C-alpha cells in the first residue's frame, strides 16, 4: 500500500490561520514518518484558500535531506502549475478534475471541457520539468448539486485521462457520498483494464463508514490511499460544512488487518500526532 498523507487537506479549511512556523514544524515531522507522498501545500489563489498563501515560503524550510517521502502540491490553473514545477523538491502536481460541472466551476472557475484542455497543458509542463501529474476525479462517486452522475460518466472521463497518458488517477469522494457498490463498480472496472495506471482513493468519510469504503476499494486492487492524521479536513469549496478526511490512524489499523508492511517510523508518527493535537484546536 502507498499512503499519501494530506496535511494540506487538513489545513486548508481550518478555522484559524496556521502560521508558517507551525506548518514547517508539522511537515518536517511528517517527513520523518516515511509516508510514500506528502500532499503538503497548494499553488492556488490566496483569496480562495488563504491558509495556503505561504506554500512557497514553506518549501524553502522543509528538510528533505533524509526524507523518502515525495512532495505533492495541488494546482488549480496554469499559473499555479508553472509556479510549482519550478521547485526541485516537488515530485507531483495534483489537479482536481471534477466530473460535476457545478463543482468544477465552483472550484476552479472552469468548465469540464476547459479543465481537460488544462490537463493537457499541465501534462506538458510536468513532462518538460520531470514531474508527474496526479489527477483527482473530484465528485468521482456522485455530487450534491443534481448534476448527472452514474458510474459510466466517471468511467468515460477516466478513459479520456488515460488517453492523455495520465498514469496516476485518484477517485475522490469529495462530499462523502460514496457507497461500497459504486466504489466496487469503478475500481473493478478500471484496475484490470489499465494495469499501467495507479488508481487511488481519496475518501472524505465520517467515522461510521470509513472501513466499508476502504475495504471496497482495497478488495478490487486499489493500493493507493489518501488520508490525514486525526481525520481532519475536507474541501472548503464543496459545501459550507466540511466532511472529514479518512483518518490515517484508521487506515493504519486497516493495513495491519490486511497484513500490509508499510515501513513507517511509528515513533516519528507519534511525534507528528502530538503536533497535530497542538495545531488543530
PDB file of C-alpha atoms in Angstrom:
ATOM      1  CA  UNK A   1       0.000   0.000   0.000  1.00  0.00           C
ATOM      2  CA  UNK A   2       1.060   3.556  -0.751  1.00  0.00           C
ATOM      3  CA  UNK A   3      -0.071   6.030   1.886  1.00  0.00           C
ATOM      4  CA  UNK A   4      -0.433   9.658   0.826  1.00  0.00           C
ATOM      5  CA  UNK A   5      -0.605  11.837   3.916  1.00  0.00           C
ATOM      6  CA  UNK A   6      -2.599  15.031   3.297  1.00  0.00           C
ATOM      7  CA  UNK A   7      -1.761  17.818   5.757  1.00  0.00           C
ATOM      8  CA  UNK A   8      -2.710  20.330   3.049  1.00  0.00           C
ATOM      9  CA  UNK A   9      -6.220  18.919   3.025  1.00  0.00           C
ATOM     10  CA  UNK A  10      -6.340  19.136   6.815  1.00  0.00           C
ATOM     11  CA  UNK A  11      -5.048  22.697   6.989  1.00  0.00           C
ATOM     12  CA  UNK A  12      -6.745  24.374   4.033  1.00  0.00           C
ATOM     13  CA  UNK A  13     -10.147  24.885   5.634  1.00  0.00           C
ATOM     14  CA  UNK A  14      -9.116  25.110   9.281  1.00  0.00           C
ATOM     15  CA  UNK A  15     -10.913  27.830  11.227  1.00  0.00           C
ATOM     16  CA  UNK A  16      -7.792  29.633  12.480  1.00  0.00           C
ATOM     17  CA  UNK A  17      -4.797  30.717  10.420  1.00  0.00           C
ATOM     18  CA  UNK A  18      -1.973  28.240  10.956  1.00  0.00           C
ATOM     19  CA  UNK A  19       1.344  30.064  10.998  1.00  0.00           C
ATOM     20  CA  UNK A  20       4.182  29.290   8.598  1.00  0.00           C
ATOM     21  CA  UNK A  21       6.341  28.179  11.537  1.00  0.00           C
ATOM     22  CA  UNK A  22       3.682  25.706  12.638  1.00  0.00           C
ATOM     23  CA  UNK A  23       3.309  24.323   9.134  1.00  0.00           C
ATOM     24  CA  UNK A  24       7.054  23.878   8.724  1.00  0.00           C
ATOM     25  CA  UNK A  25       7.395  22.119  12.080  1.00  0.00           C
ATOM     26  CA  UNK A  26       4.465  19.807  11.313  1.00  0.00           C
ATOM     27  CA  UNK A  27       5.535  18.985   7.768  1.00  0.00           C
ATOM     28  CA  UNK A  28       9.121  18.287   8.812  1.00  0.00           C
ATOM     29  CA  UNK A  29       7.794  15.919  11.467  1.00  0.00           C
ATOM     30  CA  UNK A  30       5.647  14.143   8.862  1.00  0.00           C
ATOM     31  CA  UNK A  31       8.616  13.812   6.509  1.00  0.00           C
ATOM     32  CA  UNK A  32      10.324  11.651   9.140  1.00  0.00           C
ATOM     33  CA  UNK A  33       7.451   9.148   9.293  1.00  0.00           C
ATOM     34  CA  UNK A  34       8.056   7.559   5.886  1.00  0.00           C
ATOM     35  CA  UNK A  35       4.777   8.092   4.025  1.00  0.00           C
ATOM     36  CA  UNK A  36       5.074   7.482   0.297  1.00  0.00           C
ATOM     37  CA  UNK A  37       3.894  11.010  -0.506  1.00  0.00           C
ATOM     38  CA  UNK A  38       3.105  14.178   1.399  1.00  0.00           C
ATOM     39  CA  UNK A  39       0.329  16.353  -0.047  1.00  0.00           C
ATOM     40  CA  UNK A  40       1.872  19.371   1.629  1.00  0.00           C
ATOM     41  CA  UNK A  41       0.518  22.547   0.037  1.00  0.00           C
ATOM     42  CA  UNK A  42      -1.054  24.210  -2.963  1.00  0.00           C
ATOM     43  CA  UNK A  43      -0.409  26.905  -5.542  1.00  0.00           C
ATOM     44  CA  UNK A  44      -3.871  28.427  -5.704  1.00  0.00           C
ATOM     45  CA  UNK A  45      -5.371  31.864  -5.249  1.00  0.00           C
ATOM     46  CA  UNK A  46      -4.761  33.136  -1.688  1.00  0.00           C
ATOM     47  CA  UNK A  47      -8.170  34.783  -1.894  1.00  0.00           C
ATOM     48  CA  UNK A  48      -9.773  31.384  -2.424  1.00  0.00           C
ATOM     49  CA  UNK A  49      -7.639  29.436   0.068  1.00  0.00           C
ATOM     50  CA  UNK A  50      -5.879  31.923   2.422  1.00  0.00           C
ATOM     51  CA  UNK A  51      -4.432  29.095   4.504  1.00  0.00           C
ATOM     52  CA  UNK A  52      -2.152  28.051   1.624  1.00  0.00           C
ATOM     53  CA  UNK A  53      -0.811  31.529   0.748  1.00  0.00           C
ATOM     54  CA  UNK A  54       2.613  30.720   2.253  1.00  0.00           C
ATOM     55  CA  UNK A  55       3.313  27.468   0.368  1.00  0.00           C
ATOM     56  CA  UNK A  56       6.369  28.957  -1.371  1.00  0.00           C
ATOM     57  CA  UNK A  57       7.819  30.091   1.977  1.00  0.00           C
ATOM     58  CA  UNK A  58       7.168  26.671   3.488  1.00  0.00           C
ATOM     59  CA  UNK A  59       9.042  24.776   0.752  1.00  0.00           C
ATOM     60  CA  UNK A  60      12.333  26.543   1.395  1.00  0.00           C
ATOM     61  CA  UNK A  61      12.259  25.421   5.027  1.00  0.00           C
ATOM     62  CA  UNK A  62      11.478  21.740   4.561  1.00  0.00           C
ATOM     63  CA  UNK A  63      14.234  19.269   5.396  1.00  0.00           C
ATOM     64  CA  UNK A  64      14.265  16.799   2.516  1.00  0.00           C
ATOM     65  CA  UNK A  65      17.812  15.580   3.186  1.00  0.00           C
ATOM     66  CA  UNK A  66      16.847  12.195   4.603  1.00  0.00           C
ATOM     67  CA  UNK A  67      13.173  12.025   3.660  1.00  0.00           C
ATOM     68  CA  UNK A  68      11.928   9.171   1.493  1.00  0.00           C
ATOM     69  CA  UNK A  69       8.549  10.839   1.113  1.00  0.00           C
ATOM     70  CA  UNK A  70       7.868  12.722  -2.127  1.00  0.00           C
ATOM     71  CA  UNK A  71       6.095  16.072  -2.181  1.00  0.00           C
ATOM     72  CA  UNK A  72       2.789  16.706  -3.963  1.00  0.00           C
ATOM     73  CA  UNK A  73       1.347  20.178  -4.495  1.00  0.00           C
ATOM     74  CA  UNK A  74      -2.208  20.905  -5.589  1.00  0.00           C
ATOM     75  CA  UNK A  75      -2.638  23.324  -8.502  1.00  0.00           C
ATOM     76  CA  UNK A  76      -5.813  24.746  -9.986  1.00  0.00           C
ATOM     77  CA  UNK A  77      -4.661  26.587 -13.096  1.00  0.00           C
ATOM     78  CA  UNK A  78      -1.736  27.023 -15.497  1.00  0.00           C
ATOM     79  CA  UNK A  79      -0.153  29.786 -13.445  1.00  0.00           C
ATOM     80  CA  UNK A  80      -0.115  27.607 -10.350  1.00  0.00           C
ATOM     81  CA  UNK A  81       1.358  24.710 -12.316  1.00  0.00           C
ATOM     82  CA  UNK A  82       4.108  26.943 -13.696  1.00  0.00           C
ATOM     83  CA  UNK A  83       4.968  28.059 -10.165  1.00  0.00           C
ATOM     84  CA  UNK A  84       5.005  24.511  -8.806  1.00  0.00           C
ATOM     85  CA  UNK A  85       7.217  22.926 -11.478  1.00  0.00           C
ATOM     86  CA  UNK A  86       9.972  25.424 -10.674  1.00  0.00           C
ATOM     87  CA  UNK A  87      10.675  23.682  -7.363  1.00  0.00           C
ATOM     88  CA  UNK A  88      13.021  20.693  -7.462  1.00  0.00           C
ATOM     89  CA  UNK A  89      11.597  19.493  -4.139  1.00  0.00           C
ATOM     90  CA  UNK A  90       8.176  18.820  -5.691  1.00  0.00           C
ATOM     91  CA  UNK A  91       7.682  15.488  -7.460  1.00  0.00           C
ATOM     92  CA  UNK A  92       3.947  15.582  -8.157  1.00  0.00           C
ATOM     93  CA  UNK A  93       1.392  18.161  -9.224  1.00  0.00           C
ATOM     94  CA  UNK A  94      -2.154  17.295  -8.254  1.00  0.00           C
ATOM     95  CA  UNK A  95      -5.087  18.678 -10.232  1.00  0.00           C
ATOM     96  CA  UNK A  96      -8.718  18.400  -9.075  1.00  0.00           C
ATOM     97  CA  UNK A  97     -10.668  17.467 -12.202  1.00  0.00           C
ATOM     98  CA  UNK A  98     -14.345  17.447 -11.320  1.00  0.00           C
ATOM     99  CA  UNK A  99     -16.875  15.447 -13.273  1.00  0.00           C
ATOM    100  CA  UNK A 100     -19.554  17.698 -11.770  1.00  0.00           C
ATOM    101  CA  UNK A 101     -19.827  20.823 -13.913  1.00  0.00           C
ATOM    102  CA  UNK A 102     -21.185  22.806 -10.971  1.00  0.00           C
ATOM    103  CA  UNK A 103     -18.262  21.908  -8.750  1.00  0.00           C
ATOM    104  CA  UNK A 104     -15.637  22.417 -11.453  1.00  0.00           C
ATOM    105  CA  UNK A 105     -16.914  25.960 -11.958  1.00  0.00           C
ATOM    106  CA  UNK A 106     -17.084  26.497  -8.214  1.00  0.00           C
ATOM    107  CA  UNK A 107     -13.640  25.049  -7.510  1.00  0.00           C
ATOM    108  CA  UNK A 108     -11.531  26.288 -10.440  1.00  0.00           C
ATOM    109  CA  UNK A 109     -13.884  28.614 -12.377  1.00  0.00           C
ATOM    110  CA  UNK A 110     -13.657  26.363 -15.426  1.00  0.00           C
ATOM    111  CA  UNK A 111     -15.978  24.081 -17.332  1.00  0.00           C
ATOM    112  CA  UNK A 112     -15.165  20.380 -17.553  1.00  0.00           C
ATOM    113  CA  UNK A 113     -14.153  20.845 -21.182  1.00  0.00           C
ATOM    114  CA  UNK A 114     -11.784  23.715 -20.332  1.00  0.00           C
ATOM    115  CA  UNK A 115     -10.375  21.655 -17.482  1.00  0.00           C
ATOM    116  CA  UNK A 116      -9.496  18.828 -19.836  1.00  0.00           C
ATOM    117  CA  UNK A 117      -7.592  21.309 -22.006  1.00  0.00           C
ATOM    118  CA  UNK A 118      -5.783  22.446 -18.867  1.00  0.00           C
ATOM    119  CA  UNK A 119      -4.861  18.833 -18.096  1.00  0.00           C
ATOM    120  CA  UNK A 120      -3.111  18.706 -21.493  1.00  0.00           C
ATOM    121  CA  UNK A 121      -1.161  21.867 -20.673  1.00  0.00           C
ATOM    122  CA  UNK A 122      -0.217  20.633 -17.205  1.00  0.00           C
ATOM    123  CA  UNK A 123       0.882  17.275 -18.544  1.00  0.00           C
ATOM    124  CA  UNK A 124       3.232  19.022 -20.973  1.00  0.00           C
ATOM    125  CA  UNK A 125       4.643  21.160 -18.151  1.00  0.00           C
ATOM    126  CA  UNK A 126       5.192  18.114 -15.970  1.00  0.00           C
ATOM    127  CA  UNK A 127       6.977  16.170 -18.695  1.00  0.00           C
ATOM    128  CA  UNK A 128       9.255  19.110 -19.516  1.00  0.00           C
ATOM    129  CA  UNK A 129      10.142  19.597 -15.851  1.00  0.00           C
ATOM    130  CA  UNK A 130      10.481  15.944 -14.778  1.00  0.00           C
ATOM    131  CA  UNK A 131       7.326  15.999 -12.647  1.00  0.00           C
ATOM    132  CA  UNK A 132       4.319  13.706 -12.658  1.00  0.00           C
ATOM    133  CA  UNK A 133       0.703  14.825 -12.873  1.00  0.00           C
ATOM    134  CA  UNK A 134      -1.767  13.284 -10.467  1.00  0.00           C
ATOM    135  CA  UNK A 135      -5.377  13.863 -11.496  1.00  0.00           C
ATOM    136  CA  UNK A 136      -8.067  13.703  -8.826  1.00  0.00           C
ATOM    137  CA  UNK A 137     -11.543  12.844 -10.099  1.00  0.00           C
ATOM    138  CA  UNK A 138     -13.475  15.228  -7.841  1.00  0.00           C
ATOM    139  CA  UNK A 139     -17.078  14.230  -7.159  1.00  0.00           C
ATOM    140  CA  UNK A 140     -15.984  10.858  -8.535  1.00  0.00           C
ATOM    141  CA  UNK A 141     -18.698   8.939  -6.707  1.00  0.00           C
ATOM    142  CA  UNK A 142     -21.573  11.412  -7.008  1.00  0.00           C
ATOM    143  CA  UNK A 143     -22.370  15.047  -6.234  1.00  0.00           C
ATOM    144  CA  UNK A 144     -24.888  17.039  -4.155  1.00  0.00           C
ATOM    145  CA  UNK A 145     -25.756  19.504  -6.912  1.00  0.00           C
ATOM    146  CA  UNK A 146     -28.062  17.412  -9.070  1.00  0.00           C
ATOM    147  CA  UNK A 147     -25.523  17.192 -11.896  1.00  0.00           C
ATOM    148  CA  UNK A 148     -25.810  13.977 -13.943  1.00  0.00           C
ATOM    149  CA  UNK A 149     -23.868  11.102 -12.397  1.00  0.00           C
ATOM    150  CA  UNK A 150     -23.525   7.381 -12.748  1.00  0.00           C
ATOM    151  CA  UNK A 151     -20.592   5.008 -12.988  1.00  0.00           C
ATOM    152  CA  UNK A 152     -20.467   5.269 -16.774  1.00  0.00           C
ATOM    153  CA  UNK A 153     -19.881   9.036 -16.589  1.00  0.00           C
ATOM    154  CA  UNK A 154     -16.964   8.570 -14.199  1.00  0.00           C
ATOM    155  CA  UNK A 155     -15.529   5.803 -16.378  1.00  0.00           C
ATOM    156  CA  UNK A 156     -15.854   7.940 -19.508  1.00  0.00           C
ATOM    157  CA  UNK A 157     -13.782  10.772 -18.054  1.00  0.00           C
ATOM    158  CA  UNK A 158     -11.157   8.421 -16.676  1.00  0.00           C
ATOM    159  CA  UNK A 159     -10.775   6.949 -20.163  1.00  0.00           C
ATOM    160  CA  UNK A 160     -10.157  10.452 -21.520  1.00  0.00           C
ATOM    161  CA  UNK A 161      -7.381  10.933 -18.978  1.00  0.00           C
ATOM    162  CA  UNK A 162      -5.817   7.574 -19.767  1.00  0.00           C
ATOM    163  CA  UNK A 163      -5.714   8.565 -23.454  1.00  0.00           C
ATOM    164  CA  UNK A 164      -3.582  11.510 -22.371  1.00  0.00           C
ATOM    165  CA  UNK A 165      -1.077   9.216 -20.646  1.00  0.00           C
ATOM    166  CA  UNK A 166      -2.059  10.244 -17.124  1.00  0.00           C
ATOM    167  CA  UNK A 167      -0.680   7.378 -15.036  1.00  0.00           C
ATOM    168  CA  UNK A 168      -1.863   8.344 -11.530  1.00  0.00           C
ATOM    169  CA  UNK A 169      -5.602   8.892 -11.142  1.00  0.00           C
ATOM    170  CA  UNK A 170      -7.261   9.167  -7.751  1.00  0.00           C
ATOM    171  CA  UNK A 171     -11.028   8.893  -7.377  1.00  0.00           C
ATOM    172  CA  UNK A 172     -12.181  11.461  -4.835  1.00  0.00           C
ATOM    173  CA  UNK A 173     -15.246  11.150  -2.638  1.00  0.00           C
ATOM    174  CA  UNK A 174     -15.370  14.921  -2.266  1.00  0.00           C
ATOM    175  CA  UNK A 175     -18.508  15.173  -0.122  1.00  0.00           C
ATOM    176  CA  UNK A 176     -18.577  11.691   1.392  1.00  0.00           C
ATOM    177  CA  UNK A 177     -21.388  10.219  -0.712  1.00  0.00           C
ATOM    178  CA  UNK A 178     -19.615   7.093  -1.994  1.00  0.00           C
ATOM    179  CA  UNK A 179     -21.084   3.706  -1.164  1.00  0.00           C
ATOM    180  CA  UNK A 180     -19.392   0.305  -1.423  1.00  0.00           C
ATOM    181  CA  UNK A 181     -21.366  -0.649  -4.536  1.00  0.00           C
ATOM    182  CA  UNK A 182     -20.223   2.288  -6.671  1.00  0.00           C
ATOM    183  CA  UNK A 183     -16.657   2.023  -5.306  1.00  0.00           C
ATOM    184  CA  UNK A 184     -16.568  -1.654  -6.257  1.00  0.00           C
ATOM    185  CA  UNK A 185     -18.006  -0.941  -9.698  1.00  0.00           C
ATOM    186  CA  UNK A 186     -15.423   1.708 -10.550  1.00  0.00           C
ATOM    187  CA  UNK A 187     -12.289   0.025  -9.248  1.00  0.00           C
ATOM    188  CA  UNK A 188     -13.251  -3.440 -10.507  1.00  0.00           C
ATOM    189  CA  UNK A 189     -13.651  -1.966 -13.996  1.00  0.00           C
ATOM    190  CA  UNK A 190     -10.687   0.389 -14.094  1.00  0.00           C
ATOM    191  CA  UNK A 191      -7.870  -1.549 -12.433  1.00  0.00           C
ATOM    192  CA  UNK A 192      -7.938  -4.645 -14.679  1.00  0.00           C
ATOM    193  CA  UNK A 193      -8.447  -2.518 -17.798  1.00  0.00           C
ATOM    194  CA  UNK A 194      -5.453  -0.243 -17.176  1.00  0.00           C
ATOM    195  CA  UNK A 195      -2.573  -2.088 -15.488  1.00  0.00           C
ATOM    196  CA  UNK A 196      -0.203   0.772 -16.266  1.00  0.00           C
ATOM    197  CA  UNK A 197      -2.230   3.291 -14.264  1.00  0.00           C
ATOM    198  CA  UNK A 198      -2.008   3.683 -10.484  1.00  0.00           C
ATOM    199  CA  UNK A 199      -5.570   4.229  -9.301  1.00  0.00           C
ATOM    200  CA  UNK A 200      -6.009   5.760  -5.877  1.00  0.00           C
ATOM    201  CA  UNK A 201      -8.799   6.574  -3.456  1.00  0.00           C
ATOM    202  CA  UNK A 202      -9.275   9.898  -1.713  1.00  0.00           C
ATOM    203  CA  UNK A 203     -12.163   9.320   0.665  1.00  0.00           C
ATOM    204  CA  UNK A 204     -13.865  12.005   2.694  1.00  0.00           C
ATOM    205  CA  UNK A 205     -15.677   9.954   5.247  1.00  0.00           C
ATOM    206  CA  UNK A 206     -17.436  10.041   8.596  1.00  0.00           C
ATOM    207  CA  UNK A 207     -16.137   7.730  11.352  1.00  0.00           C
ATOM    208  CA  UNK A 208     -19.016   5.276  10.983  1.00  0.00           C
ATOM    209  CA  UNK A 209     -18.485   4.309   7.333  1.00  0.00           C
ATOM    210  CA  UNK A 210     -14.791   4.702   6.519  1.00  0.00           C
ATOM    211  CA  UNK A 211     -13.973   0.992   6.683  1.00  0.00           C
ATOM    212  CA  UNK A 212     -16.568  -0.189   4.173  1.00  0.00           C
ATOM    213  CA  UNK A 213     -15.257   2.353   1.676  1.00  0.00           C
ATOM    214  CA  UNK A 214     -11.599   1.429   2.128  1.00  0.00           C
ATOM    215  CA  UNK A 215     -12.383  -2.293   2.010  1.00  0.00           C
ATOM    216  CA  UNK A 216     -14.410  -1.944  -1.185  1.00  0.00           C
ATOM    217  CA  UNK A 217     -11.504  -0.208  -2.954  1.00  0.00           C
ATOM    218  CA  UNK A 218      -8.819  -2.466  -1.472  1.00  0.00           C
ATOM    219  CA  UNK A 219     -10.662  -5.661  -2.381  1.00  0.00           C
ATOM    220  CA  UNK A 220     -10.680  -4.575  -6.024  1.00  0.00           C
ATOM    221  CA  UNK A 221      -6.933  -3.973  -6.046  1.00  0.00           C
ATOM    222  CA  UNK A 222      -6.569  -0.327  -5.027  1.00  0.00           C
ATOM    223  CA  UNK A 223      -3.329   0.166  -3.122  1.00  0.00           C
ATOM    224  CA  UNK A 224      -3.030   3.961  -3.081  1.00  0.00           C
ATOM    225  CA  UNK A 225      -4.927   5.751  -0.322  1.00  0.00           C
ATOM    226  CA  UNK A 226      -5.025   9.381   0.818  1.00  0.00           C
ATOM    227  CA  UNK A 227      -5.605  10.153   4.481  1.00  0.00           C
ATOM    228  CA  UNK A 228      -4.937  12.771   7.149  1.00  0.00           C
ATOM    229  CA  UNK A 229      -3.925  12.396  10.786  1.00  0.00           C
ATOM    230  CA  UNK A 230      -6.943  12.712  13.085  1.00  0.00           C
ATOM    231  CA  UNK A 231      -9.269  12.653  10.051  1.00  0.00           C
ATOM    232  CA  UNK A 232      -9.250  16.443   9.843  1.00  0.00           C
ATOM    233  CA  UNK A 233     -10.228  18.330   6.727  1.00  0.00           C
ATOM    234  CA  UNK A 234     -12.295  18.198   3.613  1.00  0.00           C
ATOM    235  CA  UNK A 235     -12.856  20.507   0.686  1.00  0.00           C
ATOM    236  CA  UNK A 236     -13.923  24.026   1.700  1.00  0.00           C
ATOM    237  CA  UNK A 237     -15.164  24.671  -1.849  1.00  0.00           C
ATOM    238  CA  UNK A 238     -17.638  21.790  -1.787  1.00  0.00           C
ATOM    239  CA  UNK A 239     -20.116  22.686   0.944  1.00  0.00           C
ATOM    240  CA  UNK A 240     -20.344  25.003   3.903  1.00  0.00           C
ATOM    241  CA  UNK A 241     -19.619  22.159   6.313  1.00  0.00           C
ATOM    242  CA  UNK A 242     -16.514  20.010   5.933  1.00  0.00           C
ATOM    243  CA  UNK A 243     -16.792  16.246   5.653  1.00  0.00           C
ATOM    244  CA  UNK A 244     -13.863  14.726   7.476  1.00  0.00           C
ATOM    245  CA  UNK A 245     -10.947  13.050   5.742  1.00  0.00           C
ATOM    246  CA  UNK A 246     -10.168   9.390   6.131  1.00  0.00           C
ATOM    247  CA  UNK A 247      -8.104   9.255   9.335  1.00  0.00           C
ATOM    248  CA  UNK A 248      -4.568   7.969   8.906  1.00  0.00           C
ATOM    249  CA  UNK A 249      -4.875   6.152  12.220  1.00  0.00           C
ATOM    250  CA  UNK A 250      -7.825   4.131  10.903  1.00  0.00           C
ATOM    251  CA  UNK A 251      -6.045   3.382   7.636  1.00  0.00           C
ATOM    252  CA  UNK A 252      -3.069   2.071   9.610  1.00  0.00           C
ATOM    253  CA  UNK A 253      -5.401  -0.206  11.574  1.00  0.00           C
ATOM    254  CA  UNK A 254      -6.811  -1.478   8.297  1.00  0.00           C
ATOM    255  CA  UNK A 255      -3.333  -2.132   6.894  1.00  0.00           C
ATOM    256  CA  UNK A 256      -2.495  -4.258   9.944  1.00  0.00           C
ATOM    257  CA  UNK A 257      -5.661  -6.302   9.425  1.00  0.00           C
ATOM    258  CA  UNK A 258      -4.653  -6.906   5.801  1.00  0.00           C
ATOM    259  CA  UNK A 259      -1.030  -7.703   6.731  1.00  0.00           C
ATOM    260  CA  UNK A 260       0.402  -4.803   4.745  1.00  0.00           C
ATOM    261  CA  UNK A 261       4.025  -3.894   5.500  1.00  0.00           C
ATOM    262  CA  UNK A 262       4.280  -0.109   5.424  1.00  0.00           C
ATOM    263  CA  UNK A 263       7.757   0.506   6.815  1.00  0.00           C
ATOM    264  CA  UNK A 264       6.746   3.598   8.782  1.00  0.00           C
ATOM    265  CA  UNK A 265       8.626   5.069  11.734  1.00  0.00           C
ATOM    266  CA  UNK A 266       5.953   4.873  14.426  1.00  0.00           C
ATOM    267  CA  UNK A 267       7.966   6.884  16.946  1.00  0.00           C
ATOM    268  CA  UNK A 268       8.099   9.722  14.395  1.00  0.00           C
ATOM    269  CA  UNK A 269       4.383   9.244  13.744  1.00  0.00           C
ATOM    270  CA  UNK A 270       3.633   9.688  17.433  1.00  0.00           C
ATOM    271  CA  UNK A 271       5.546  12.979  17.462  1.00  0.00           C
ATOM    272  CA  UNK A 272       3.573  14.154  14.412  1.00  0.00           C
ATOM    273  CA  UNK A 273       0.304  13.186  16.105  1.00  0.00           C
ATOM    274  CA  UNK A 274       1.258  15.216  19.185  1.00  0.00           C
ATOM    275  CA  UNK A 275       1.971  18.203  16.964  1.00  0.00           C
ATOM    276  CA  UNK A 276      -1.404  17.739  15.268  1.00  0.00           C
ATOM    277  CA  UNK A 277      -3.081  17.865  18.688  1.00  0.00           C
ATOM    278  CA  UNK A 278      -1.356  21.206  19.294  1.00  0.00           C
ATOM    279  CA  UNK A 279      -2.037  22.713  15.848  1.00  0.00           C
ATOM    280  CA  UNK A 280      -5.615  21.616  15.203  1.00  0.00           C
ATOM    281  CA  UNK A 281      -7.572  23.008  18.112  1.00  0.00           C
TER     282      UNK A 281
END
